[in-house]
Amino acid sequence: MRADARAAAGKFLGIWLLVSSFVAMGFEHSIANMFLIPLGMLNGASVSASQFLLNNLVPVTLGNIVGGGLDIPLRVMLKRQGLEDKRDYTI
């Protein structure tokens, strides 16, 4: 979506919609939070920088590291051993 846009405004809108959708679905991702929470702070949200860092960014980043460090290698290992789900989901 963002790659298809030629103008900067179109690229911004594409990124905005994707990141906003990700957060609206309830997922926590450190990069998405670094974009949306400071944006909310600039628009008057009652969140201090220390609250953002200590209560959100640090735990979410650690969770992303642990999740990515365990989930991805586990899936690769299962795939190589042939234990992953073999159902065909193609349409």
Short mmCIF file of C-alpha atoms in Angstrom, two decimals:
data_model
loop_
_atom_site.label_atom_id
_atom_site.label_comp_id
_atom_site.label_asym_id
_atom_site.label_seq_id
_atom_site.Cartn_x
_atom_site.Cartn_y
_atom_site.Cartn_z
CA MET A 1 0.00 0.00 0.00
CA ARG A 2 2.72 2.46 0.98
CA ALA A 3 5.02 1.28 -1.82
CA ASP A 4 2.35 1.97 -4.44
CA ALA A 5 2.06 5.65 -3.54
CA ARG A 6 4.25 8.13 -5.35
CA ALA A 7 3.60 11.27 -3.31
CA ALA A 8 4.74 11.70 0.28
CA ALA A 9 1.15 12.28 1.43
CA GLY A 10 0.06 8.94 -0.02
CA LYS A 11 2.97 7.14 1.63
CA PHE A 12 2.15 8.78 4.96
CA LEU A 13 -1.51 7.80 4.68
CA GLY A 14 -0.57 4.22 3.82
CA ILE A 15 1.71 3.91 6.83
CA TRP A 16 -0.81 5.64 9.09
CA LEU A 17 -3.63 3.26 8.16
CA LEU A 18 -1.51 0.12 8.57
CA VAL A 19 -0.04 1.10 11.94
CA SER A 20 -3.39 2.37 13.24
CA SER A 21 -5.10 -0.87 12.21
CA PHE A 22 -2.42 -2.92 13.94
CA VAL A 23 -2.88 -1.02 17.20
CA ALA A 24 -6.69 -0.90 16.91
CA MET A 25 -6.75 -4.71 16.79
CA GLY A 26 -5.15 -4.69 20.23
CA PHE A 27 -1.67 -5.81 19.28
CA GLU A 28 1.24 -4.31 21.20
CA HIS A 29 4.33 -3.57 19.17
CA SER A 30 7.11 -1.28 20.31
CA ILE A 31 7.50 0.43 16.94
CA ALA A 32 3.77 1.09 16.59
CA ASN A 33 3.64 2.38 20.17
CA MET A 34 6.60 4.71 19.53
CA PHE A 35 4.48 6.31 16.81
CA LEU A 36 0.98 6.46 18.25
CA ILE A 37 1.53 7.16 21.95
CA PRO A 38 3.74 10.24 21.41
CA LEU A 39 1.20 11.39 18.82
CA GLY A 40 -1.49 11.11 21.49
CA MET A 41 0.77 12.93 23.94
CA LEU A 42 1.18 15.78 21.45
CA ASN A 43 -2.61 15.95 21.15
CA GLY A 44 -3.16 16.26 24.90
CA ALA A 45 -3.25 12.71 26.28
CA SER A 46 -2.45 12.70 29.98
CA VAL A 47 0.62 10.46 29.68
CA SER A 48 4.06 11.52 30.79
CA ALA A 49 7.24 10.45 29.03
CA SER A 50 8.29 8.35 32.02
CA GLN A 51 4.89 6.61 32.13
CA PHE A 52 5.20 5.84 28.44
CA LEU A 53 8.72 4.45 28.79
CA LEU A 54 8.28 2.46 32.02
CA ASN A 55 4.69 1.27 31.71
CA ASN A 56 4.55 0.62 27.99
CA LEU A 57 7.67 0.76 25.90
CA VAL A 58 9.99 -1.34 28.08
CA PRO A 59 7.52 -4.21 28.76
CA VAL A 60 6.27 -4.27 25.17
CA THR A 61 9.79 -4.27 23.74
CA LEU A 62 10.82 -7.12 26.06
CA GLY A 63 7.70 -9.05 25.04
CA ASN A 64 8.47 -8.48 21.35
CA ILE A 65 12.03 -9.70 21.86
CA VAL A 66 10.97 -12.81 23.77
CA GLY A 67 8.08 -13.55 21.41
CA GLY A 68 10.21 -13.09 18.31
CA GLY A 69 13.11 -14.97 19.87
CA LEU A 70 10.96 -17.99 20.77
CA ASP A 71 8.06 -18.07 18.33
CA ILE A 72 9.98 -17.73 15.06
CA PRO A 73 12.75 -20.26 15.87
CA LEU A 74 10.15 -22.72 17.18
CA ARG A 75 8.14 -22.48 13.97
CA VAL A 76 11.26 -22.92 11.85
CA MET A 77 12.28 -25.95 13.90
CA LEU A 78 8.81 -27.52 13.60
CA LYS A 79 8.72 -26.86 9.87
CA ARG A 80 12.12 -28.48 9.33
CA GLN A 81 11.07 -31.51 11.37
CA GLY A 82 7.81 -31.79 9.45
CA LEU A 83 5.66 -31.32 12.55
CA GLU A 84 3.96 -28.08 11.54
CA ASP A 85 0.33 -28.12 10.39
CA LYS A 86 0.26 -29.41 6.80
CA ARG A 87 -3.22 -28.26 5.84
CA ASP A 88 -3.45 -26.32 2.58
CA TYR A 89 -4.99 -22.88 3.14
CA THR A 90 -4.64 -21.63 -0.42
CA ILE A 91 -7.70 -20.24 -2.13
#
